[in-house]
Every structure is written in structure tokens, then in C-alpha cells.
Amino acid sequence: MDVKGRGSASPTLQADVVDDLDLRRGPWTVDEDLTLINYITTHGEGRWNSLARSAGLKRTGKSCRLRWLNYLRPDVRRGNITLEEQLLILELHSRWGNRWSKIAQFLPGRTDNEIKNYWRTRVQKHAKQLKCDVNSKQFKDTMRYLWMPRLVERIQAAAATAATATTTASSQTLSAATTGTTNSTYNPYYNNNMEVENGNMLMNPAPIMNNNDFGGSQVTQSYTPENSSTGASSDSFGTQVSPVSELTDIYSTVPNQDYYQPSQISYSDCITSPSGLYPQGLDYTQVMEPSNPWIQGGDTLDNLWNVENMMFLQQQLNSDSM
DNA sequence: AAAGTCCACAACCGCGGTTGT
DNA sequence: TACAACCGCGGTTGTGGACTT
């Protein structure tokens, strides 16, 4: 049962209360998850309100849709936001703002909700630390001219390291690749149909059930909706990196090429060394503020600003003043 | 060890757009 | 054409775990 009487809050609430006294809200249980998965596996998705009723779920259609799209869908990719994904998010957000679903189209397996949460918890936090609005020119310039190039440098460095490691341990790499070893966690109910190989995300045509007996609800996996989200933090970014050249593949495989306009902000902007690219009017005293978590370290974006960066910035400031 | 605080994420809500009758 | 139902998006909130004191 979905919203009735659109445009008015009180009728909506009334309808929900009157018609759906036994509707469940809050965290989904394992049984509910399995019920939803089983039903969609058999009947397909869509028509969420009738789906919820037919499946016997005491949930709204909206709730079912959200649970499926953001969590249960086989191709949902969980786990760390990679450096490349961070770069893409920064880049795409600079172009489109809070168009989360649109941004999500360019990050296969990532949901708009996940990207939105990432932005709010990580990026906005840093804007707050810098005492500027996340939508201000100052902060955007900081992202564009400092953090994004720095991200690219990190990607390049990691790629070089990975390349070295590949040549010296090719057998191990091959083994890891064939077994789908990544640092991401995946949908607990499926073998994720997205594989990450050398940083490229490959979509398999069909989901593969992890558990062969959904119909019999014989699930031996110890899983709860609560613990399912743990370990999905993007605070640590381990080995999932790709050569920079492959990052451009992400751009070249976007769903709608019309969206990508290299004449505005291009990837080449990002890979330019930050040297000499500081925006006018940027308050470096705030960037260099010791309490700034970007400098202190912490999560990966934070780690972009370590002692090395502070020295680098200081050098730039000194050279600028000469 | 306990209490308090912070943080990340899942889920909900309201609204605008679309579709069907 | 008008209305109702549904879908999808973006904003917001609640909650549990991690961290700090």
C-alpha cells in the first residue's frame, strides 16, 4: 500500500494508519529479505505495491523497492569506495550537484543512496572542517585543484605499485583474479554478478545464486541485516586499484555519452599535477588547519592529506610568495 | 568497565513526475 | 481532461557499532 492522496501530508498519514495498521517498518529481517528475493526471482520486479501484497510482506511497496534496489539486488556492489570511485563522485558531483541517481549510473553496482551517504558523511564533513559551504566556490575549487589531482596521483602510484607486484607475483595475481578476490564485500545472498578485475567492473549477464536452496529457505549463512553493513566502510582502501588508463574506460562506457562533456571538466584536468593550480582566494590557513581531518588522516580521503601533503602545500605557498 | 559521543548507513518521508482509467 | 495510483528521487532521521573519556 503506497501513498494515497499525494500532495498532502495528513491524508497520506491517515491512509497509512487506517489501511495499514499491521504494516511493518524499520530494519528488515532475514525472513523478509528471503521472501522478497524469492518472489522477485520467480515473478520479477516492478509493480511494487502489488508485489508487496502478493509476496505476503507486511511492507509498503516503496519499502520493498528500496530494500531490493539498495540492498538485495544481485548486482549491488558493497564495500569500499575505491579511489577511482571517489574521483568519479567528486567529478560528477561538481557537474551535476546532488543528482545522486544520475551519478550512480556511472558507478556500476553503487546505489544513489550509497553515494549520497558517502557524500554526506565524508565530503560534507570536510567542508564543515574547512568552515565553508560544500557548494561554495571555495570548496569546489579545493576539490578540483587539490583533492582530485591528489586522488589521481594516488591512483597512479597505486597502479605503479600494482604493476610491479604483478610482474613479480603474476601467479598469485592470476589466482586471486580467478577466484574473484577483492576487498569488497558482497550481497550476502548472492554471488555478486559484478567482478572487479584490475579495477575494471565487469557485469555478468545473470545473477548467480549463492545459496542453491532459496525455495526451501535453507539458509545456513549467519546473517543479520544489522551485521550485513559492517565492514562496508570506505575508510580503508586496500589493493583495489587500477591503472589510470583504465579509469578513462569508466568515462568511455558511460550510459549516455551526452552527459560527458570533456570541454567542461575533463579527466585530464584531474591528472594534472596540482602544482600551480591553486584557485584564487582559497584560504590555505583553513586547509592547513591542524584540526582539519583531511590533514590529520583517518579515512582515505583524509589520508590524502598527510605530512607529505602539508610540506608540499607549504612549499607551494612559499614559492608563490617569492 | 561504564558512560558518553561520534559516525556510517539503512530506512523512511515528502514531493514531483508518469501512467492508467 | 481529471483523477487516482504508482514510481523514483532527494532530503532527513533513527539506530547500532566504534571510539573516546
mmCIF file with all atom_site columns, C-alpha atoms in Angstrom, chain A residues 66-200:
data_model
loop_
_atom_site.group_PDB
_atom_site.id
_atom_site.type_symbol
_atom_site.label_atom_id
_atom_site.label_alt_id
_atom_site.label_comp_id
_atom_site.label_asym_id
_atom_site.label_entity_id
_atom_site.label_seq_id
_atom_site.pdbx_PDB_ins_code
_atom_site.Cartn_x
_atom_site.Cartn_y
_atom_site.Cartn_z
_atom_site.occupancy
_atom_site.B_iso_or_equiv
_atom_site.pdbx_formal_charge
_atom_site.auth_seq_id
_atom_site.auth_comp_id
_atom_site.auth_asym_id
_atom_site.auth_atom_id
_atom_site.pdbx_PDB_model_num
ATOM 1   C CA . LEU A 1 66  ? 14.114 0.408   -1.648  1.00 0.00 ? 66  LEU A CA 1
ATOM 2   C CA . ARG A 1 67  ? 15.230 -2.776  0.040   1.00 0.00 ? 67  ARG A CA 1
ATOM 3   C CA . TRP A 1 68  ? 15.636 -4.509  -3.295  1.00 0.00 ? 68  TRP A CA 1
ATOM 4   C CA . LEU A 1 69  ? 17.369 -1.709  -5.141  1.00 0.00 ? 69  LEU A CA 1
ATOM 5   C CA . ASN A 1 70  ? 19.672 -0.610  -2.369  1.00 0.00 ? 70  ASN A CA 1
ATOM 6   C CA . TYR A 1 71  ? 20.492 -3.899  -0.759  1.00 0.00 ? 71  TYR A CA 1
ATOM 7   C CA . LEU A 1 72  ? 19.199 -7.180  -2.143  1.00 0.00 ? 72  LEU A CA 1
ATOM 8   C CA . ARG A 1 73  ? 19.666 -6.661  -5.860  1.00 0.00 ? 73  ARG A CA 1
ATOM 9   C CA . PRO A 1 74  ? 22.311 -9.119  -7.068  1.00 0.00 ? 74  PRO A CA 1
ATOM 10  C CA . ASP A 1 75  ? 24.450 -6.514  -8.735  1.00 0.00 ? 75  ASP A CA 1
ATOM 11  C CA . VAL A 1 76  ? 24.665 -4.254  -5.747  1.00 0.00 ? 76  VAL A CA 1
ATOM 12  C CA . ARG A 1 77  ? 28.326 -3.775  -5.067  1.00 0.00 ? 77  ARG A CA 1
ATOM 13  C CA . ARG A 1 78  ? 29.102 -3.343  -1.434  1.00 0.00 ? 78  ARG A CA 1
ATOM 14  C CA . GLY A 1 79  ? 32.233 -2.355  0.355   1.00 0.00 ? 79  GLY A CA 1
ATOM 15  C CA . ASN A 1 80  ? 34.906 0.214   -0.018  1.00 0.00 ? 80  ASN A CA 1
ATOM 16  C CA . ILE A 1 81  ? 34.504 3.163   -2.284  1.00 0.00 ? 81  ILE A CA 1
ATOM 17  C CA . THR A 1 82  ? 37.617 2.917   -4.387  1.00 0.00 ? 82  THR A CA 1
ATOM 18  C CA . LEU A 1 83  ? 39.896 5.789   -5.211  1.00 0.00 ? 83  LEU A CA 1
ATOM 19  C CA . GLU A 1 84  ? 38.585 5.788   -8.741  1.00 0.00 ? 84  GLU A CA 1
ATOM 20  C CA . GLU A 1 85  ? 35.030 5.882   -7.497  1.00 0.00 ? 85  GLU A CA 1
ATOM 21  C CA . GLN A 1 86  ? 35.851 8.748   -5.169  1.00 0.00 ? 86  GLN A CA 1
ATOM 22  C CA . LEU A 1 87  ? 37.337 10.646  -8.054  1.00 0.00 ? 87  LEU A CA 1
ATOM 23  C CA . LEU A 1 88  ? 34.303 9.986   -10.191 1.00 0.00 ? 88  LEU A CA 1
ATOM 24  C CA . ILE A 1 89  ? 31.945 11.070  -7.466  1.00 0.00 ? 89  ILE A CA 1
ATOM 25  C CA . LEU A 1 90  ? 33.802 14.322  -6.942  1.00 0.00 ? 90  LEU A CA 1
ATOM 26  C CA . GLU A 1 91  ? 33.957 14.924  -10.649 1.00 0.00 ? 91  GLU A CA 1
ATOM 27  C CA . LEU A 1 92  ? 30.342 14.093  -11.371 1.00 0.00 ? 92  LEU A CA 1
ATOM 28  C CA . HIS A 1 93  ? 29.038 15.952  -8.362  1.00 0.00 ? 93  HIS A CA 1
ATOM 29  C CA . SER A 1 94  ? 30.899 19.049  -9.474  1.00 0.00 ? 94  SER A CA 1
ATOM 30  C CA . ARG A 1 95  ? 28.971 18.801  -12.695 1.00 0.00 ? 95  ARG A CA 1
ATOM 31  C CA . TRP A 1 96  ? 25.539 17.727  -11.550 1.00 0.00 ? 96  TRP A CA 1
ATOM 32  C CA . GLY A 1 97  ? 25.291 18.504  -7.885  1.00 0.00 ? 97  GLY A CA 1
ATOM 33  C CA . ASN A 1 98  ? 23.053 16.280  -5.815  1.00 0.00 ? 98  ASN A CA 1
ATOM 34  C CA . ARG A 1 99  ? 21.749 14.257  -8.748  1.00 0.00 ? 99  ARG A CA 1
ATOM 35  C CA . TRP A 1 100 ? 22.562 11.058  -6.937  1.00 0.00 ? 100 TRP A CA 1
ATOM 36  C CA . SER A 1 101 ? 20.760 8.659   -9.193  1.00 0.00 ? 101 SER A CA 1
ATOM 37  C CA . LYS A 1 102 ? 22.430 10.172  -12.205 1.00 0.00 ? 102 LYS A CA 1
ATOM 38  C CA . ILE A 1 103 ? 25.832 9.947   -10.595 1.00 0.00 ? 103 ILE A CA 1
ATOM 39  C CA . ALA A 1 104 ? 25.112 6.366   -9.605  1.00 0.00 ? 104 ALA A CA 1
ATOM 40  C CA . GLN A 1 105 ? 24.634 5.450   -13.255 1.00 0.00 ? 105 GLN A CA 1
ATOM 41  C CA . PHE A 1 106 ? 28.334 5.936   -13.725 1.00 0.00 ? 106 PHE A CA 1
ATOM 42  C CA . LEU A 1 107 ? 29.346 3.769   -10.825 1.00 0.00 ? 107 LEU A CA 1
ATOM 43  C CA . PRO A 1 108 ? 28.132 0.278   -11.648 1.00 0.00 ? 108 PRO A CA 1
ATOM 44  C CA . GLY A 1 109 ? 26.781 -1.509  -8.646  1.00 0.00 ? 109 GLY A CA 1
ATOM 45  C CA . ARG A 1 110 ? 26.699 1.553   -6.453  1.00 0.00 ? 110 ARG A CA 1
ATOM 46  C CA . THR A 1 111 ? 23.348 2.908   -5.413  1.00 0.00 ? 111 THR A CA 1
ATOM 47  C CA . ASP A 1 112 ? 22.322 6.509   -5.254  1.00 0.00 ? 112 ASP A CA 1
ATOM 48  C CA . ASN A 1 113 ? 21.743 6.062   -1.549  1.00 0.00 ? 113 ASN A CA 1
ATOM 49  C CA . GLU A 1 114 ? 25.275 4.829   -1.014  1.00 0.00 ? 114 GLU A CA 1
ATOM 50  C CA . ILE A 1 115 ? 26.789 7.682   -2.962  1.00 0.00 ? 115 ILE A CA 1
ATOM 51  C CA . LYS A 1 116 ? 24.591 10.157  -1.155  1.00 0.00 ? 116 LYS A CA 1
ATOM 52  C CA . ASN A 1 117 ? 25.648 8.762   2.184   1.00 0.00 ? 117 ASN A CA 1
ATOM 53  C CA . TYR A 1 118 ? 29.281 8.858   1.136   1.00 0.00 ? 118 TYR A CA 1
ATOM 54  C CA . TRP A 1 119 ? 28.969 12.482  0.151   1.00 0.00 ? 119 TRP A CA 1
ATOM 55  C CA . ARG A 1 120 ? 27.213 13.499  3.292   1.00 0.00 ? 120 ARG A CA 1
ATOM 56  C CA . THR A 1 121 ? 29.400 11.618  5.717   1.00 0.00 ? 121 THR A CA 1
ATOM 57  C CA . ARG A 1 122 ? 32.791 12.150  4.111   1.00 0.00 ? 122 ARG A CA 1
ATOM 58  C CA . VAL A 1 123 ? 32.838 15.119  1.821   1.00 0.00 ? 123 VAL A CA 1
ATOM 59  C CA . GLN A 1 124 ? 30.473 17.394  3.676   1.00 0.00 ? 124 GLN A CA 1
ATOM 60  C CA . LYS A 1 125 ? 32.358 16.645  6.855   1.00 0.00 ? 125 LYS A CA 1
ATOM 61  C CA . HIS A 1 126 ? 35.484 18.094  5.331   1.00 0.00 ? 126 HIS A CA 1
ATOM 62  C CA . ALA A 1 127 ? 33.666 21.155  4.077   1.00 0.00 ? 127 ALA A CA 1
ATOM 63  C CA . LYS A 1 128 ? 32.475 21.683  7.596   1.00 0.00 ? 128 LYS A CA 1
ATOM 64  C CA . GLN A 1 129 ? 36.016 21.384  8.891   1.00 0.00 ? 129 GLN A CA 1
ATOM 65  C CA . LEU A 1 130 ? 37.120 23.991  6.399   1.00 0.00 ? 130 LEU A CA 1
ATOM 66  C CA . LYS A 1 131 ? 34.312 26.193  7.625   1.00 0.00 ? 131 LYS A CA 1
ATOM 67  C CA . CYS A 1 132 ? 32.890 26.626  4.169   1.00 0.00 ? 132 CYS A CA 1
ATOM 68  C CA . ASP A 1 133 ? 29.764 25.545  2.442   1.00 0.00 ? 133 ASP A CA 1
ATOM 69  C CA . VAL A 1 134 ? 30.043 22.358  0.460   1.00 0.00 ? 134 VAL A CA 1
ATOM 70  C CA . ASN A 1 135 ? 28.525 24.163  -2.512  1.00 0.00 ? 135 ASN A CA 1
ATOM 71  C CA . SER A 1 136 ? 30.746 27.194  -2.233  1.00 0.00 ? 136 SER A CA 1
ATOM 72  C CA . LYS A 1 137 ? 33.216 28.038  -4.931  1.00 0.00 ? 137 LYS A CA 1
ATOM 73  C CA . GLN A 1 138 ? 35.964 27.838  -2.387  1.00 0.00 ? 138 GLN A CA 1
ATOM 74  C CA . PHE A 1 139 ? 35.242 24.247  -1.530  1.00 0.00 ? 139 PHE A CA 1
ATOM 75  C CA . LYS A 1 140 ? 34.646 23.242  -5.128  1.00 0.00 ? 140 LYS A CA 1
ATOM 76  C CA . ASP A 1 141 ? 37.965 24.754  -6.110  1.00 0.00 ? 141 ASP A CA 1
ATOM 77  C CA . THR A 1 142 ? 39.648 22.927  -3.289  1.00 0.00 ? 142 THR A CA 1
ATOM 78  C CA . MET A 1 143 ? 38.235 19.675  -4.570  1.00 0.00 ? 143 MET A CA 1
ATOM 79  C CA . ARG A 1 144 ? 39.036 20.367  -8.159  1.00 0.00 ? 144 ARG A CA 1
ATOM 80  C CA . TYR A 1 145 ? 42.526 21.729  -7.842  1.00 0.00 ? 145 TYR A CA 1
ATOM 81  C CA . LEU A 1 146 ? 43.807 19.989  -4.773  1.00 0.00 ? 146 LEU A CA 1
ATOM 82  C CA . TRP A 1 147 ? 41.984 16.872  -3.795  1.00 0.00 ? 147 TRP A CA 1
ATOM 83  C CA . MET A 1 148 ? 41.107 15.466  -7.176  1.00 0.00 ? 148 MET A CA 1
ATOM 84  C CA . PRO A 1 149 ? 44.633 15.777  -8.573  1.00 0.00 ? 149 PRO A CA 1
ATOM 85  C CA . ARG A 1 150 ? 45.875 14.259  -5.375  1.00 0.00 ? 150 ARG A CA 1
ATOM 86  C CA . LEU A 1 151 ? 43.494 11.365  -5.789  1.00 0.00 ? 151 LEU A CA 1
ATOM 87  C CA . VAL A 1 152 ? 44.780 10.817  -9.294  1.00 0.00 ? 152 VAL A CA 1
ATOM 88  C CA . GLU A 1 153 ? 48.327 10.805  -8.059  1.00 0.00 ? 153 GLU A CA 1
ATOM 89  C CA . ARG A 1 154 ? 47.390 8.190   -5.530  1.00 0.00 ? 154 ARG A CA 1
ATOM 90  C CA . ILE A 1 155 ? 45.745 6.109   -8.196  1.00 0.00 ? 155 ILE A CA 1
ATOM 91  C CA . GLN A 1 156 ? 48.785 6.375   -10.388 1.00 0.00 ? 156 GLN A CA 1
ATOM 92  C CA . ALA A 1 157 ? 51.088 5.470   -7.554  1.00 0.00 ? 157 ALA A CA 1
ATOM 93  C CA . ALA A 1 158 ? 48.983 2.508   -6.611  1.00 0.00 ? 158 ALA A CA 1
ATOM 94  C CA . ALA A 1 159 ? 48.818 1.414   -10.220 1.00 0.00 ? 159 ALA A CA 1
ATOM 95  C CA . ALA A 1 160 ? 52.585 1.528   -10.483 1.00 0.00 ? 160 ALA A CA 1
ATOM 96  C CA . THR A 1 161 ? 52.890 -0.498  -7.321  1.00 0.00 ? 161 THR A CA 1
ATOM 97  C CA . ALA A 1 162 ? 50.364 -2.979  -8.586  1.00 0.00 ? 162 ALA A CA 1
ATOM 98  C CA . ALA A 1 163 ? 52.167 -3.291  -11.888 1.00 0.00 ? 163 ALA A CA 1
ATOM 99  C CA . THR A 1 164 ? 55.405 -4.044  -10.097 1.00 0.00 ? 164 THR A CA 1
ATOM 100 C CA . ALA A 1 165 ? 53.704 -6.554  -7.909  1.00 0.00 ? 165 ALA A CA 1
ATOM 101 C CA . THR A 1 166 ? 52.096 -8.161  -10.921 1.00 0.00 ? 166 THR A CA 1
ATOM 102 C CA . THR A 1 167 ? 55.377 -8.792  -12.639 1.00 0.00 ? 167 THR A CA 1
ATOM 103 C CA . THR A 1 168 ? 56.910 -10.324 -9.556  1.00 0.00 ? 168 THR A CA 1
ATOM 104 C CA . ALA A 1 169 ? 53.949 -12.307 -8.426  1.00 0.00 ? 169 ALA A CA 1
ATOM 105 C CA . SER A 1 170 ? 51.923 -12.958 -11.519 1.00 0.00 ? 170 SER A CA 1
ATOM 106 C CA . SER A 1 171 ? 50.886 -16.384 -10.406 1.00 0.00 ? 171 SER A CA 1
ATOM 107 C CA . GLN A 1 172 ? 49.375 -15.090 -7.202  1.00 0.00 ? 172 GLN A CA 1
ATOM 108 C CA . THR A 1 173 ? 47.606 -12.324 -9.065  1.00 0.00 ? 173 THR A CA 1
ATOM 109 C CA . LEU A 1 174 ? 46.145 -14.750 -11.536 1.00 0.00 ? 174 LEU A CA 1
ATOM 110 C CA . SER A 1 175 ? 44.968 -16.909 -8.694  1.00 0.00 ? 175 SER A CA 1
ATOM 111 C CA . ALA A 1 176 ? 43.292 -14.001 -6.952  1.00 0.00 ? 176 ALA A CA 1
ATOM 112 C CA . ALA A 1 177 ? 41.653 -12.826 -10.136 1.00 0.00 ? 177 ALA A CA 1
ATOM 113 C CA . THR A 1 178 ? 40.215 -16.188 -10.986 1.00 0.00 ? 178 THR A CA 1
ATOM 114 C CA . THR A 1 179 ? 38.773 -16.569 -7.542  1.00 0.00 ? 179 THR A CA 1
ATOM 115 C CA . GLY A 1 180 ? 37.300 -13.099 -7.621  1.00 0.00 ? 180 GLY A CA 1
ATOM 116 C CA . THR A 1 181 ? 39.311 -11.880 -4.704  1.00 0.00 ? 181 THR A CA 1
ATOM 117 C CA . THR A 1 182 ? 38.658 -8.251  -3.965  1.00 0.00 ? 182 THR A CA 1
ATOM 118 C CA . ASN A 1 183 ? 38.460 -6.092  -0.918  1.00 0.00 ? 183 ASN A CA 1
ATOM 119 C CA . SER A 1 184 ? 34.778 -5.563  -1.340  1.00 0.00 ? 184 SER A CA 1
ATOM 120 C CA . THR A 1 185 ? 32.062 -7.338  0.493   1.00 0.00 ? 185 THR A CA 1
ATOM 121 C CA . TYR A 1 186 ? 29.144 -8.510  -1.489  1.00 0.00 ? 186 TYR A CA 1
ATOM 122 C CA . ASN A 1 187 ? 25.463 -9.111  -1.346  1.00 0.00 ? 187 ASN A CA 1
ATOM 123 C CA . PRO A 1 188 ? 25.102 -11.769 1.320   1.00 0.00 ? 188 PRO A CA 1
ATOM 124 C CA . TYR A 1 189 ? 22.527 -13.716 -0.620  1.00 0.00 ? 189 TYR A CA 1
ATOM 125 C CA . TYR A 1 190 ? 24.213 -13.913 -3.957  1.00 0.00 ? 190 TYR A CA 1
ATOM 126 C CA . ASN A 1 191 ? 27.490 -14.332 -5.626  1.00 0.00 ? 191 ASN A CA 1
ATOM 127 C CA . ASN A 1 192 ? 27.713 -10.822 -6.815  1.00 0.00 ? 192 ASN A CA 1
ATOM 128 C CA . ASN A 1 193 ? 27.455 -10.696 -10.544 1.00 0.00 ? 193 ASN A CA 1
ATOM 129 C CA . MET A 1 194 ? 29.962 -7.935  -10.727 1.00 0.00 ? 194 MET A CA 1
ATOM 130 C CA . GLU A 1 195 ? 33.581 -8.815  -10.650 1.00 0.00 ? 195 GLU A CA 1
ATOM 131 C CA . VAL A 1 196 ? 36.415 -6.484  -10.124 1.00 0.00 ? 196 VAL A CA 1
ATOM 132 C CA . GLU A 1 197 ? 39.464 -7.336  -12.063 1.00 0.00 ? 197 GLU A CA 1
ATOM 133 C CA . ASN A 1 198 ? 42.334 -4.908  -12.165 1.00 0.00 ? 198 ASN A CA 1
ATOM 134 C CA . GLY A 1 199 ? 39.892 -2.236  -11.182 1.00 0.00 ? 199 GLY A CA 1
ATOM 135 C CA . ASN A 1 200 ? 37.503 -2.797  -14.049 1.00 0.00 ? 200 ASN A CA 1
#
